[in-house]
XYZ file of C-alpha atoms in Angstrom:
325
model
C -0.239 -50.408 -2.382
C 2.960 -48.138 -4.198
C -0.053 -45.570 -5.076
C -1.852 -45.472 -2.064
C 1.892 -44.853 -0.001
C 2.405 -41.900 -2.667
C -0.645 -39.945 -1.684
C -0.622 -41.556 1.881
C 3.117 -39.238 2.096
C 1.907 -36.086 -0.434
C -1.191 -35.356 1.684
C 1.996 -35.805 4.952
C 4.611 -33.822 3.007
C 1.043 -31.390 2.581
C 0.247 -30.864 5.787
C 3.393 -30.220 6.687
C 4.090 -27.445 4.346
C 0.291 -25.775 5.587
C 1.756 -25.704 8.928
C 5.040 -24.168 7.950
C 2.974 -21.437 6.119
C 0.427 -21.047 8.515
C 0.034 -17.397 9.872
C 0.901 -17.977 13.939
C -2.505 -18.195 16.369
C -1.627 -14.768 17.595
C -2.146 -13.127 14.631
C -5.298 -15.407 13.515
C -6.683 -13.643 17.119
C -5.208 -9.796 17.017
C -7.366 -8.268 18.557
C -8.835 -4.844 16.126
C -9.288 -1.727 18.570
C -11.874 0.682 17.481
C -11.322 4.552 18.501
C -13.403 7.310 18.054
C -10.656 10.196 16.652
C -12.482 14.110 15.518
C -11.896 14.858 11.612
C -10.713 18.503 13.403
C -7.348 19.177 13.498
C -6.352 18.326 17.103
C -4.908 16.058 19.913
C -6.981 12.625 19.753
C -6.774 12.658 15.723
C -2.547 13.139 16.269
C -2.286 10.362 18.985
C -3.607 7.816 16.401
C -2.389 9.494 13.247
C 0.988 8.891 14.648
C 0.231 5.624 15.924
C -1.806 4.037 12.879
C 1.753 5.796 10.494
C 4.142 4.292 12.403
C 2.599 0.117 12.485
C 2.429 0.986 16.938
C -0.762 -1.212 17.166
C 0.845 -4.348 14.584
C 3.781 -3.727 16.380
C 1.570 -4.613 19.996
C -0.512 -6.770 18.343
C -3.793 -5.440 17.055
C -5.297 -3.612 14.953
C -6.573 -0.012 15.202
C -9.129 0.978 12.815
C -9.639 5.182 13.264
C -13.377 6.505 13.701
C -13.210 10.019 13.035
C -16.129 12.081 14.058
C -17.289 16.165 12.523
C -17.875 17.429 16.615
C -16.773 16.261 20.276
C -20.263 15.372 20.739
C -20.564 12.200 18.407
C -17.025 11.908 18.930
C -17.938 10.460 23.088
C -22.171 9.718 21.474
C -19.456 6.434 19.458
C -18.339 5.768 22.462
C -21.074 5.523 24.875
C -23.050 3.745 22.193
C -20.240 0.816 21.116
C -19.641 1.651 18.037
C -15.897 2.686 19.437
C -13.740 0.594 22.123
C -11.511 3.679 23.447
C -11.648 6.848 23.565
C -9.068 10.092 24.380
C -10.716 12.415 27.062
C -11.847 13.731 30.629
C -10.868 12.595 33.395
C -14.330 13.945 34.756
C -15.866 13.195 30.927
C -16.362 10.305 32.036
C -17.178 10.190 35.113
C -20.350 11.828 33.639
C -20.582 8.183 31.002
C -20.068 6.023 34.298
C -22.889 7.906 36.211
C -25.589 7.504 33.502
C -24.272 3.254 32.348
C -21.051 3.420 29.853
C -19.146 0.500 30.950
C -16.507 2.625 30.803
C -12.898 1.653 31.178
C -9.492 4.397 32.559
C -6.530 2.725 31.310
C -4.419 4.889 31.828
C -3.022 8.725 32.252
C -2.419 11.281 28.835
C -2.692 14.417 27.537
C -1.824 16.831 30.902
C -3.550 20.120 31.689
C -0.564 21.740 30.605
C -2.080 22.785 27.181
C -5.550 24.048 28.419
C -4.907 28.360 28.299
C -6.841 30.870 28.581
C -5.647 34.230 26.348
C -6.686 37.895 26.702
C -5.656 40.816 24.377
C -5.578 43.904 26.843
C -2.635 43.645 29.337
C -3.312 44.539 32.434
C -5.360 41.869 32.644
C -2.375 39.423 34.438
C -4.529 36.775 36.710
C -7.804 35.507 36.268
C -8.907 37.189 39.336
C -8.154 40.324 36.974
C -11.483 38.920 34.714
C -13.670 40.610 37.792
C -16.696 42.250 35.913
C -15.597 41.240 32.521
C -15.914 38.609 30.321
C -14.966 35.461 28.920
C -15.667 32.981 26.301
C -15.123 28.818 26.684
C -17.105 26.204 26.453
C -19.167 25.117 28.823
C -19.678 21.162 28.169
C -15.971 20.913 28.143
C -13.762 18.882 31.228
C -11.920 21.906 30.923
C -14.376 24.510 31.577
C -14.804 22.516 34.776
C -10.972 22.155 35.494
C -10.909 26.032 35.281
C -13.937 26.145 37.428
C -12.986 24.248 39.961
C -9.931 26.733 39.895
C -11.980 29.522 40.951
C -14.119 28.675 43.340
C -10.566 27.643 44.849
C -8.554 30.946 44.467
C -12.559 32.239 45.679
C -14.116 33.583 42.055
C -17.569 32.537 41.107
C -16.841 32.128 37.619
C -20.666 32.701 35.618
C -21.349 35.377 38.573
C -18.630 36.943 39.156
C -16.545 36.614 35.781
C -19.725 36.470 33.051
C -18.903 33.446 30.422
C -20.044 33.319 27.496
C -19.968 29.630 26.013
C -17.873 29.407 22.541
C -16.380 25.870 21.724
C -12.657 26.939 21.327
C -11.919 28.032 17.396
C -15.108 30.617 18.388
C -13.934 31.494 21.385
C -10.751 32.583 20.270
C -12.817 34.552 17.454
C -14.552 36.301 19.995
C -11.183 37.417 20.968
C -10.555 38.686 18.121
C -13.315 40.399 17.670
C -13.083 42.222 21.137
C -16.715 40.246 22.184
C -14.962 39.528 25.226
C -12.234 39.967 27.505
C -10.231 36.211 27.314
C -10.513 33.138 25.361
C -9.999 29.398 26.670
C -8.255 27.280 24.193
C -5.871 24.085 24.120
C -3.471 22.882 21.571
C -2.818 23.049 19.544
C -4.870 26.072 18.764
C -3.025 27.809 21.047
C 0.179 27.562 19.689
C -1.528 28.642 16.786
C -2.476 32.089 18.271
C 0.629 32.325 19.515
C 2.343 32.058 15.866
C -0.937 34.720 14.233
C -1.154 36.630 17.470
C 1.819 37.411 19.399
C 0.588 40.375 21.481
C -1.468 38.196 23.980
C -0.658 36.872 26.442
C -1.249 33.801 28.176
C -2.989 34.560 31.589
C -3.880 30.848 32.427
C -2.253 27.217 32.683
C -4.186 24.605 33.756
C -1.446 22.728 34.337
C 0.410 25.896 36.233
C -3.080 26.649 37.913
C -3.950 22.681 38.850
C -1.252 22.594 40.425
C -1.027 24.950 42.686
C -3.880 23.784 44.427
C -3.669 19.881 44.705
C -0.710 19.468 44.019
C -0.557 17.562 40.612
C -0.472 19.264 37.232
C -4.004 16.924 36.121
C -5.011 15.789 33.244
C -6.602 16.664 30.326
C -7.502 13.207 28.183
C -7.001 10.124 29.405
C -7.933 7.073 27.401
C -10.825 5.090 27.775
C -11.573 1.545 27.371
C -14.902 -0.079 26.690
C -15.597 -3.208 29.758
C -16.408 -5.390 26.525
C -13.527 -5.675 24.861
C -11.600 -5.527 27.844
C -13.706 -9.136 28.447
C -13.141 -9.688 25.024
C -8.939 -9.093 25.302
C -7.868 -9.177 28.585
C -4.415 -8.108 27.427
C -5.781 -5.062 24.864
C -5.808 -2.212 27.574
C -1.613 -3.564 28.532
C -1.343 -3.695 24.380
C -2.786 -0.017 24.157
C -1.111 0.579 26.761
C 2.123 0.347 25.127
C 1.435 1.831 21.319
C 0.168 4.857 23.527
C 4.019 5.143 25.119
C 5.381 4.897 22.142
C 3.687 7.693 20.235
C 4.728 9.657 23.030
C 8.366 8.631 22.510
C 7.817 9.898 18.795
C 5.696 13.428 20.121
C 8.950 14.435 22.647
C 11.961 12.365 21.013
C 11.350 12.377 17.493
C 9.438 16.060 17.865
C 9.840 16.648 14.431
C 8.472 14.090 12.113
C 5.862 13.868 14.654
C 5.170 17.083 13.621
C 5.250 15.845 9.617
C 3.132 13.690 10.557
C 0.666 15.979 12.111
C 0.327 18.585 9.240
C 0.422 15.068 6.518
C -2.485 13.530 8.249
C -5.297 16.580 9.497
C -3.655 19.649 8.109
C -2.390 21.218 10.615
C 0.012 23.613 9.408
C 3.514 22.638 10.055
C 5.454 23.685 13.119
C 2.556 24.075 15.200
C 2.643 20.865 17.241
C 7.162 21.085 17.461
C 5.776 24.664 18.819
C 3.381 22.644 21.721
C 5.845 20.504 22.911
C 9.311 22.916 22.675
C 7.023 25.775 24.794
C 6.492 22.651 27.468
C 2.168 23.265 26.614
C 1.723 19.651 25.343
C 3.034 17.220 27.308
C 2.281 13.160 26.546
C 2.382 11.634 29.229
C 1.260 7.275 29.526
C 1.281 5.743 32.321
C -1.232 2.564 33.331
C -4.068 2.386 36.091
C -1.285 0.112 37.332
C 0.279 3.127 39.214
C -0.891 4.091 42.491
C 0.425 7.856 42.045
C -1.355 8.367 39.015
C -4.621 6.647 39.379
C -5.539 8.959 42.608
C -3.910 12.106 40.471
C -6.903 10.733 37.601
C -9.792 9.827 40.574
C -8.957 13.423 42.897
C -9.791 15.018 39.616
C -13.446 13.440 39.945
C -13.513 14.355 43.589
C -13.346 17.402 43.380
C -15.671 17.546 39.886
C -18.332 16.497 43.260
C -17.085 19.332 45.404
C -17.372 22.482 42.837
C -21.409 20.649 42.911
C -20.266 18.607 39.195
C -21.635 15.630 40.351
C -23.591 13.788 42.893
C -20.324 10.960 43.978
C -17.616 9.728 43.013
C -17.429 6.573 40.796
C -16.061 3.462 42.424
C -12.875 1.982 41.798
C -14.211 0.038 39.004
C -14.110 2.514 37.135
C -10.534 2.154 36.618
C -8.967 -1.238 35.257
C -5.345 -1.919 36.089
C -3.818 -3.940 34.130
């Protein structure tokens, strides 16, 4: 009897000890969020690398898993096929994916259009209107091209007719202008700050945020975070957690710029000082608001409506494309 009682007491003690040291249920059920990133020194990897390096995913109750792709097409394809759960992308890109049946849900705002710029070498070229009859190098498959075309139409300029467009990605566009094969080039940050450092005589003749505000009253969005509906169904708190982590990343960018620059240089091989220059120059703005913010949601939807008016798409997505947590 004594032996049985002793064994029973030992069993109770073991169970109690296990309960004390067992991880909490929240930790056991921590969601993994897989995100599309790029192997290039551009914005998306800067955002995710800062989040991971600073442990902001764990702080907000999820584990960030970064899937890096070598090209933008693969970057979006990973999200479209479900290989990843989240991607930072252009609002009108998500408009297209949604119409194609991809269960994309925009959960917030992100990078403003301030980082979209057009450079010209000739000091006589001061605006898009001055490019009539000339050539510009642009990535015609990008959301940025759509933004510039919408602006141009509002100004009575038919991009592609009044101005000849040479299709080129951002890096090639810069090279085309450097070789004087075109009269202007469209680029984004951080390449814009690299150009400003290496080619100080080049002039910015168009800024996305300024141009968009001129025709809409809003600064507009270059990149916003979208999450697949499947992950939201699995963990309805995932959007809120990710938005909170992204807001913390924004604080690192704008309140600890030197630290953000260091992480960018170490993880993406971005030249030191370039990210700091983009931020201090006002071309890089990371403003994260959830889609429960009525004004923020409207500003994203306005971009989609203008894309339809410009002829890029046939209809504006229904409100199911937005997830307001």
